[in-house]
Short mmCIF file of C-alpha atoms in Angstrom, two decimals:
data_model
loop_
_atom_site.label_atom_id
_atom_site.label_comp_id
_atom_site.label_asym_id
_atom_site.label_seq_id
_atom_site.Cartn_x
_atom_site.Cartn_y
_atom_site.Cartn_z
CA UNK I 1 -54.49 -0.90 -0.91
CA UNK I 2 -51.82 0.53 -3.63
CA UNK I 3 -53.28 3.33 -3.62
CA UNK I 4 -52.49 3.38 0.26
CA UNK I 5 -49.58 2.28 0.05
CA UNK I 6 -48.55 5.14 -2.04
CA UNK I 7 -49.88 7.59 0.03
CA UNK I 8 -48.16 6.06 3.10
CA UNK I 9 -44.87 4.79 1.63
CA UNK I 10 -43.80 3.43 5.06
CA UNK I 11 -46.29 1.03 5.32
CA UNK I 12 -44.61 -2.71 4.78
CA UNK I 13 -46.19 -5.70 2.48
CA UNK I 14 -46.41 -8.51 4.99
CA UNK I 15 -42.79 -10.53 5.39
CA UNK I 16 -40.92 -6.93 4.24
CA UNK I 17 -38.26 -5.80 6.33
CA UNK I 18 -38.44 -1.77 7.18
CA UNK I 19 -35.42 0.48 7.09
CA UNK I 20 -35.64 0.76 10.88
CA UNK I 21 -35.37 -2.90 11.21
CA UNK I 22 -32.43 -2.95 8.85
CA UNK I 23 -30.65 -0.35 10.38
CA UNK I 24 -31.75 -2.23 13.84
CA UNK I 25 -29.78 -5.57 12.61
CA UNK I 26 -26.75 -3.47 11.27
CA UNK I 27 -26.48 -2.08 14.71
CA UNK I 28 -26.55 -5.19 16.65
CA UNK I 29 -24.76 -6.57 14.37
CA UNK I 30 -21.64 -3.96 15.14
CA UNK I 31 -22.52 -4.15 18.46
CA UNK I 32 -21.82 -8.14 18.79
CA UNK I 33 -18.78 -7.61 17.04
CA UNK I 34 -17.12 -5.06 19.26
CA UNK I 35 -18.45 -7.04 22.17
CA UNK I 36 -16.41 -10.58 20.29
CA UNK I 37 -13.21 -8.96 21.14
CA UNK I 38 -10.96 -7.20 23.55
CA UNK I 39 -10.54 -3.33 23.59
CA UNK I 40 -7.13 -4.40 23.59
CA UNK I 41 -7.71 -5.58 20.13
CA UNK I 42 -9.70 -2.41 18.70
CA UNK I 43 -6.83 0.05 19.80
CA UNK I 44 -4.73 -2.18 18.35
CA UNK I 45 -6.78 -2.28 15.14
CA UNK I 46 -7.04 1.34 15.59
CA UNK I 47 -3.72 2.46 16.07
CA UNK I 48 -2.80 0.07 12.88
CA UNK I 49 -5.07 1.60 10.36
CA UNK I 50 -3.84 5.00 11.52
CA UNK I 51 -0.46 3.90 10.61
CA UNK I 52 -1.56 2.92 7.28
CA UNK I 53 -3.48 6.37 6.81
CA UNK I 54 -0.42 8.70 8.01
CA UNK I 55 2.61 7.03 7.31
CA UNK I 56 2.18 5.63 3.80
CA UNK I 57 1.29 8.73 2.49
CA UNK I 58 3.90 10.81 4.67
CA UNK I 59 6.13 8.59 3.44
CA UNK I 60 5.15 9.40 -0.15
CA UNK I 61 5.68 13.24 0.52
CA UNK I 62 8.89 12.73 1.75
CA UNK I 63 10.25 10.62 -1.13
CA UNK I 64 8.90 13.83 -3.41
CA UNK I 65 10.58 16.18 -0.78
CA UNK I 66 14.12 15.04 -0.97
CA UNK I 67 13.82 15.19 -4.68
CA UNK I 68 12.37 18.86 -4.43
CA UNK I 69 14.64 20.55 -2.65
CA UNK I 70 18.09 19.34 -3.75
CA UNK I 71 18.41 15.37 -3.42
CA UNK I 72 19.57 13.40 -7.08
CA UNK I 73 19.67 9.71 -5.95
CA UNK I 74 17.11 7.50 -6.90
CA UNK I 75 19.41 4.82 -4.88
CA UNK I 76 19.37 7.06 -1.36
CA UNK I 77 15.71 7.15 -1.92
CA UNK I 78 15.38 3.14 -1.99
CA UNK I 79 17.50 2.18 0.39
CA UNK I 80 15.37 4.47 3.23
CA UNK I 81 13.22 1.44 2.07
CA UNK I 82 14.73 -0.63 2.99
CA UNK I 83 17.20 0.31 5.78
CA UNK I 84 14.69 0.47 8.41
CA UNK I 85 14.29 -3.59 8.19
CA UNK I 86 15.27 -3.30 12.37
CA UNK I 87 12.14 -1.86 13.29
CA UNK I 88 9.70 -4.89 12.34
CA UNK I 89 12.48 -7.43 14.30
CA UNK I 90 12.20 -4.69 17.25
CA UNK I 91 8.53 -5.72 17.06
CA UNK I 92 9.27 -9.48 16.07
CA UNK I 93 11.30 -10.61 18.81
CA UNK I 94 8.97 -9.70 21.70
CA UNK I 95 6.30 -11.39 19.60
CA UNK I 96 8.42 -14.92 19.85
CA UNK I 97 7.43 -14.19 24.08
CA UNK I 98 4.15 -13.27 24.17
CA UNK I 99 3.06 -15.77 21.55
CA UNK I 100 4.66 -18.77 23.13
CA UNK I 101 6.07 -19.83 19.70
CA UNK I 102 9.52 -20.49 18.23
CA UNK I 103 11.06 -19.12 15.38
CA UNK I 104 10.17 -20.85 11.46
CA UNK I 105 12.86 -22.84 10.82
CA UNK I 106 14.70 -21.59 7.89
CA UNK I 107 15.89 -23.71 5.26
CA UNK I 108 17.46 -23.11 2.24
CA UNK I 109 14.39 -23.01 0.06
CA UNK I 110 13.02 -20.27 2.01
CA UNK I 111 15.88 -18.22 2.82
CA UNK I 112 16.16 -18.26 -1.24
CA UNK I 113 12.79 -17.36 -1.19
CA UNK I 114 13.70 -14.22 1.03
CA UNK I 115 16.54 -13.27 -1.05
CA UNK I 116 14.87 -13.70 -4.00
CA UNK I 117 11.86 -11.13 -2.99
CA UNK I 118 14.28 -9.04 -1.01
CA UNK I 119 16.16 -8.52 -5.05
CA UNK I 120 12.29 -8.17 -6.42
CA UNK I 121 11.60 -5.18 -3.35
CA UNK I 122 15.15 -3.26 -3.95
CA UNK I 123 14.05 -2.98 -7.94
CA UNK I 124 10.52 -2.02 -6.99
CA UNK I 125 11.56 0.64 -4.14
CA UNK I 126 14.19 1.60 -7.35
CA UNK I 127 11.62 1.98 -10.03
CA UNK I 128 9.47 4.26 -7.31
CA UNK I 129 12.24 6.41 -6.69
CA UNK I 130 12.55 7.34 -9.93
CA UNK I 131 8.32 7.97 -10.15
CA UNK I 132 8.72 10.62 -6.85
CA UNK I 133 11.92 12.07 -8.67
CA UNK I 134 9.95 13.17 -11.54
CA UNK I 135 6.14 12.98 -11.08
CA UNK I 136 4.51 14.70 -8.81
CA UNK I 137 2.82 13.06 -5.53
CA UNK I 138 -0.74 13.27 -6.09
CA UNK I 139 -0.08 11.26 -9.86
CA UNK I 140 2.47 9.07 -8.39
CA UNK I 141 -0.05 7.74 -6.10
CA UNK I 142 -2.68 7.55 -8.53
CA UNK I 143 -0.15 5.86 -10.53
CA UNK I 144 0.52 2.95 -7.67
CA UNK I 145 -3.11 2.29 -7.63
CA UNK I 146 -3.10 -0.19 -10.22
CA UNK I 147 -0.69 -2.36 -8.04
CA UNK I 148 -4.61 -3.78 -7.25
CA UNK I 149 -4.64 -5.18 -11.13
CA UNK I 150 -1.40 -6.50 -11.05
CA UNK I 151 -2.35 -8.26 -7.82
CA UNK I 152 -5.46 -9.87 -9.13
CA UNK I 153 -3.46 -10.97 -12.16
CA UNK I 154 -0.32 -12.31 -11.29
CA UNK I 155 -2.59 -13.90 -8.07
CA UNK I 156 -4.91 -15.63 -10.88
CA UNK I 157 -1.85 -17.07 -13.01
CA UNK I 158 0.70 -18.13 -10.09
CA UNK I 159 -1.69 -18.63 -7.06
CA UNK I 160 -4.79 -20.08 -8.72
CA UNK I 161 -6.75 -17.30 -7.26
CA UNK I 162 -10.54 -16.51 -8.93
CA UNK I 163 -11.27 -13.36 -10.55
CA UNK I 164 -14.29 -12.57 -10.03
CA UNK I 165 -16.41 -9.98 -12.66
CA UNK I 166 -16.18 -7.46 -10.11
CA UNK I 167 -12.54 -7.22 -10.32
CA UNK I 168 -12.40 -7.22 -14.16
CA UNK I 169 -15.01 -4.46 -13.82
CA UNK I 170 -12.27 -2.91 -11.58
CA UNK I 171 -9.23 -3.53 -13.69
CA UNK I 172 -11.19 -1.47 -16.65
CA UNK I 173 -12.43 1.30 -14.47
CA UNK I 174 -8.87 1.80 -12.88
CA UNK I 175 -7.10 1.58 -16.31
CA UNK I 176 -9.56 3.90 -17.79
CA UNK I 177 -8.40 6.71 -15.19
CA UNK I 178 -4.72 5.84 -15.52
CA UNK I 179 -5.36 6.50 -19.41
CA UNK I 180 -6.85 9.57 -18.68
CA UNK I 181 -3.94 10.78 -16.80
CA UNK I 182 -1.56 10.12 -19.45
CA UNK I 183 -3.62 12.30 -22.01
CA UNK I 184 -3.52 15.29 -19.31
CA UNK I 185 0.23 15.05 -18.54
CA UNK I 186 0.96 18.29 -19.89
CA UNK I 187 -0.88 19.82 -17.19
CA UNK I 188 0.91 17.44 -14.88
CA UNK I 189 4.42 18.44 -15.00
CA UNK I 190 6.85 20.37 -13.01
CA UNK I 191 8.39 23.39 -15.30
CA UNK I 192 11.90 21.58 -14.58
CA UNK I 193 11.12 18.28 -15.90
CA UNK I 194 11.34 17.06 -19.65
CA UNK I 195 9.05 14.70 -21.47
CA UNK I 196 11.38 12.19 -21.41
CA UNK I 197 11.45 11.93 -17.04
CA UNK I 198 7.98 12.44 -17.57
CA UNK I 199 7.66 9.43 -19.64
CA UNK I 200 10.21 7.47 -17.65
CA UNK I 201 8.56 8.33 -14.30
CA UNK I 202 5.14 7.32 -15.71
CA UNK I 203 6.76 3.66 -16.83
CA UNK I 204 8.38 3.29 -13.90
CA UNK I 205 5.47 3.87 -11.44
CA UNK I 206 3.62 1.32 -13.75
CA UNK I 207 6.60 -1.31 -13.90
CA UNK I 208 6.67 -1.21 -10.00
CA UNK I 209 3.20 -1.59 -9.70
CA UNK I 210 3.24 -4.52 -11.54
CA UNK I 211 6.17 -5.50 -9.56
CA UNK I 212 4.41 -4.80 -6.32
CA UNK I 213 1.55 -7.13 -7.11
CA UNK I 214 4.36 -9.89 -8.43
CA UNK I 215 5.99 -9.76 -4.62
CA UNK I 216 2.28 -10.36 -3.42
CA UNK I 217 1.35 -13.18 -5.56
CA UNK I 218 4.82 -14.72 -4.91
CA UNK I 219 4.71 -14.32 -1.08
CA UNK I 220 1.01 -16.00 -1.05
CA UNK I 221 3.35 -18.71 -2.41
CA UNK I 222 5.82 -18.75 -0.15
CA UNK I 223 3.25 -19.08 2.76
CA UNK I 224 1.22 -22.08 0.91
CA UNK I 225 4.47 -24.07 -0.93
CA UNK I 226 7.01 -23.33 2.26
CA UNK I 227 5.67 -22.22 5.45
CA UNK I 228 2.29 -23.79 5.21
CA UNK I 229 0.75 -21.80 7.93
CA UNK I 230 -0.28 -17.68 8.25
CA UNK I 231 0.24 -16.29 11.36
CA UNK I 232 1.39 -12.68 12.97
CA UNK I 233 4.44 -13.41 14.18
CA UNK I 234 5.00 -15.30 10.20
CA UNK I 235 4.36 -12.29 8.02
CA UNK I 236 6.73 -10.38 10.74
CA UNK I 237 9.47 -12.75 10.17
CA UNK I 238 8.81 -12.85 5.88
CA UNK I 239 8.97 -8.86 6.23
CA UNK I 240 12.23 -8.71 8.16
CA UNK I 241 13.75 -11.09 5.96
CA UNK I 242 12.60 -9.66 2.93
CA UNK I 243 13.83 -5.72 4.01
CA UNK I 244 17.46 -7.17 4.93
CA UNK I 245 17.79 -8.74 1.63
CA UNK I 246 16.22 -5.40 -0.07
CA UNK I 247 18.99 -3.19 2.39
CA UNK I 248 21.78 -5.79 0.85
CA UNK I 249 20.84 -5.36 -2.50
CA UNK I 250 20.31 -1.70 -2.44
CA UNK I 251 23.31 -1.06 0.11
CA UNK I 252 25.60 -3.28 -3.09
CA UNK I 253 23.77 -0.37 -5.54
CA UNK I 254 24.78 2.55 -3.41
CA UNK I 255 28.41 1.20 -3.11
CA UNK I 256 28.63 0.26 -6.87
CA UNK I 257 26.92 3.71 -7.78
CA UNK I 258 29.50 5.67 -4.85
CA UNK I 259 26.33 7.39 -3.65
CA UNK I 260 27.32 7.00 -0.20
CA UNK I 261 29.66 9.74 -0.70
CA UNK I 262 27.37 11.70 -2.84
CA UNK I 263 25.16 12.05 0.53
CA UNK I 264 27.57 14.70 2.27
CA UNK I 265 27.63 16.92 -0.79
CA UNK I 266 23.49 16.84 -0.94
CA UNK I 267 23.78 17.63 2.55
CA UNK I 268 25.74 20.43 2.19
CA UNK I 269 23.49 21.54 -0.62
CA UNK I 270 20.08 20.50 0.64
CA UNK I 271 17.31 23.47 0.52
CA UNK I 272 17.36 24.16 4.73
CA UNK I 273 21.18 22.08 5.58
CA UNK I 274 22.15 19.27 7.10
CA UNK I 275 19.47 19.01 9.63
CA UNK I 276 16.23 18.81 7.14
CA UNK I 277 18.53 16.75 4.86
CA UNK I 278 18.72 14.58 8.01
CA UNK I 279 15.33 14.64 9.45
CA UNK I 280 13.91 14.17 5.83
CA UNK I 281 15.98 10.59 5.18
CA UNK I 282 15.01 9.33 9.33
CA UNK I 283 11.62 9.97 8.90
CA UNK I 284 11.22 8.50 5.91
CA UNK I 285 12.91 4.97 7.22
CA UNK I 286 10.36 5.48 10.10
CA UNK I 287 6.87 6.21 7.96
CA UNK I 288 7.81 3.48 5.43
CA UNK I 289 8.16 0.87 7.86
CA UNK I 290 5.37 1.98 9.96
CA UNK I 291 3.31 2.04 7.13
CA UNK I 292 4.10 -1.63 6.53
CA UNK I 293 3.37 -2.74 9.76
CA UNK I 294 0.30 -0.77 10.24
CA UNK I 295 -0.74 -2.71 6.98
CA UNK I 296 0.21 -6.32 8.09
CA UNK I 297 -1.63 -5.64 11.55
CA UNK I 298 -4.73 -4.80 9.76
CA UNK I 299 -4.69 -7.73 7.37
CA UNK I 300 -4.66 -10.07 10.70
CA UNK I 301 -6.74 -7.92 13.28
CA UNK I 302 -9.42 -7.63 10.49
CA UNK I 303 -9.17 -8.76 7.34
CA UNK I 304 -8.19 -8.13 3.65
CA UNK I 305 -11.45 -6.07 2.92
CA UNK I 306 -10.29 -3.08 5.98
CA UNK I 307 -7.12 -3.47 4.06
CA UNK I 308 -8.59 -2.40 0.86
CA UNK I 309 -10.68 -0.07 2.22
CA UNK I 310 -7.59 1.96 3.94
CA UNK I 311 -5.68 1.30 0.83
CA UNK I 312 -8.30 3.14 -1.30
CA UNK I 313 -8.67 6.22 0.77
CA UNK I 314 -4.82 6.58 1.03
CA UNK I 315 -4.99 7.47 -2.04
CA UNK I 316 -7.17 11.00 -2.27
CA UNK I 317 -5.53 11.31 1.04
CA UNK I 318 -1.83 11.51 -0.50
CA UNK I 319 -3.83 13.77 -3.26
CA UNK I 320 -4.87 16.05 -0.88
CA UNK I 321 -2.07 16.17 0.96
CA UNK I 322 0.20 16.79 -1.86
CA UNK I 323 -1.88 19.30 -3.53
CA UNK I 324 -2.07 21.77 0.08
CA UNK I 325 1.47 20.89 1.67
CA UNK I 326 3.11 20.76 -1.43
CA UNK I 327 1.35 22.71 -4.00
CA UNK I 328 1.25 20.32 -6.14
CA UNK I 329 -0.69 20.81 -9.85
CA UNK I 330 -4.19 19.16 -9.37
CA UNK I 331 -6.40 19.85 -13.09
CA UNK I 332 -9.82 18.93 -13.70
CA UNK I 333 -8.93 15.52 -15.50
CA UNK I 334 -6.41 14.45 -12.87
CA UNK I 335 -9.88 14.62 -10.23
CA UNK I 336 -11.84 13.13 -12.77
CA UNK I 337 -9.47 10.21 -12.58
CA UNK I 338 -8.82 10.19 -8.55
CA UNK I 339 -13.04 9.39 -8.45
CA UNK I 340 -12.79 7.02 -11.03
CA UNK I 341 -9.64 5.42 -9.51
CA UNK I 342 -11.58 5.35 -6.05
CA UNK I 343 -14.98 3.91 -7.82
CA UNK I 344 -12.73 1.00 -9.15
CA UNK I 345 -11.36 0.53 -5.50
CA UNK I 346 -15.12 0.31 -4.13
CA UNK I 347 -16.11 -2.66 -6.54
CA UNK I 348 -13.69 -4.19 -6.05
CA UNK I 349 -14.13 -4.12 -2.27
CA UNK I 350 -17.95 -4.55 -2.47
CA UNK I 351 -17.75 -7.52 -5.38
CA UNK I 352 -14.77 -9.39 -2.95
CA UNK I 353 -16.34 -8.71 0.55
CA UNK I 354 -18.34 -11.98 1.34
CA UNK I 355 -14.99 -13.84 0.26
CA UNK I 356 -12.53 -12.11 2.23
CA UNK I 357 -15.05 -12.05 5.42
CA UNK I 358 -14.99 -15.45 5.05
CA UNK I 359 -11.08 -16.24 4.46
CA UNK I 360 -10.50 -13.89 7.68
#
């Protein structure tokens, strides 16, 4: 019989389940699950990961191509962050309608809350501006990637949140690739920056990651301590708040810093005038925000795992992107590290999937 069984590898030991079967299950599996919902909701879901896919990375190129050709202000740079906070209360207030529900009642807890992660977002879009302003895309990116540790950390000490060994074993794999990029930054850098922006850029892409996963930690918070419920129209409301605090904050920085003035000179200065010094601030308001609400659909038309999943292949995609549109430097170690970064990304995703299936 073993020897058989060698001989004819597709023959099954009784209670073993074949490929085919497998691959059967997976299908009908899929199949029951697009047949659960509304093609309403797929597009949706569709049209939302896009948005994640295009405009966080387009947003990314932007940032690096206002620096490139002419633009100074790591200030300008935030507050396109931040000034598009209009665009999630155009989608907001229609929500309030076809929802059937009434504004959260906002006390002054959590409008200290907002204001209070509104400061936290105008010193993280800050601290990026002056990462795009000095490193290029592709490392930037790779870079921001470790927002994921940061997340898992600050969600462990101030949410209560498990770590599970598959996100340690991401948290080493990820750091392991950020290391490697720091020994190859000499093959890294633009001819016109020194090693001191190179260093600051570095610690400032680092500092806002760990920033970035402080706001999500704290805003898991907010929803448990003050809201007490999760909902669409919710998150809409904590991310319009949260931008119009950021736009105060970084609006008061502009003012203090006179950059508002410093905008006609770059205009007048700007590599291709006025009208690509224009087009390049207005579309970056519109990809950042897009990007945000792409990402917020996702987390509540799917769950947190499609949410990592996009997140990791943004990525090699802003990698890509940067290395053909923009030419930017791409060595051997600096791909070494964009398939470790992404390997780190996958376990975590694999090691957290039956938990976030179940939490969506």
């Amino acid at each position: 019989m073993e020897q058989a069984m060698l001989l004819h590898p597709e023959m099954e030991t009784p209670g073993s389940t074949s490929w085919k079967d497998k691959i059967s299950a997976f299908r009908s599996t899929v199949w029951k699950g697009y047949k659960s919902k509304p093609i309403s909701h797929w597009i949706l879901l569709a049209l939302s990961s896009a948005a994640m896919l295009v405009a966080f990375p387009a947003s990314s190129l932007l940032s690096r191509i206002y620096f490139a050709n002419g633009g100074t202000s790591k200030w300008i740079i935030s507050w396109v962050a931040a000034v598009g906070w209009p665009i999630p209360a155009l989608v907001l207030v229609p929500t309030y309608f076809v929802l059937g529900v009434f504004p959260t009642p906002l006390d002054f807890k959590l409008a200290a809350s907002y204001a209070v992660l509104g400061f936290l977002s105008a010193a993280d879009n800050l601290m990026y501006a002056y990462a795009y302003a000095y490193l290029p895309p592709s490392t930037a990116a790779l870079l921001g990637s470790t927002s994921l540790i940061f997340s898992a950390i600050f969600g462990y000490l101030l949410v209560k949140n498990k770590i599970y060994a598959s996100t340690i074993n991401s948290i080493v794999i990820i750091t392991a690739a950020m290391v490697i990029i720091a020994l190859d930054s000499n093959s890294d850098r633009y001819a016109s920056i020194t090693d001191h922006q190179y260093a600051l850029g570095f610690l400032c892409d680092i500092l806002a990651s760990a920033l970035h996963g402080l706001i999500f930690a704290l805003s898991e918070l907010v929803f448990d301590k003050l809201v007490g419920r999760r909902s669409f129209h919710v998150v809409l409301e904590q991310q319009v708040m949260v931008s119009l605090f950021a736009f105060i904050f970084t609006t008061i920085g502009l003012l203090v810093n006179n950059d508002f003035h410093g905008m006609a000179t770059e205009a007048r200065t700007f590599k291709g005038g006025r009208s690509s010094y224009l087009s390049v601030l207005v579309w970056g308001v519109i990809t950042f925000q897009l990007g945000i609400l792409g990402g917020t659909a996702v987390l509540f038309l799917a769950s947190t795992v499609l949410a990592g999943v996009l997140n990791a292949i943004r990525v090699p995609l802003t990698s890509i992107a940067a290395v053909i549109l923009l030419n930017d430097p791409m060595s051997g170690f600096k791909i070494l590290s964009l398939i470790i970064t992404f390997w780190g990304f996958a376990c975590y995703i694999y090691g957290n999937y039956p938990r976030s299936k179940d939490s969506s």
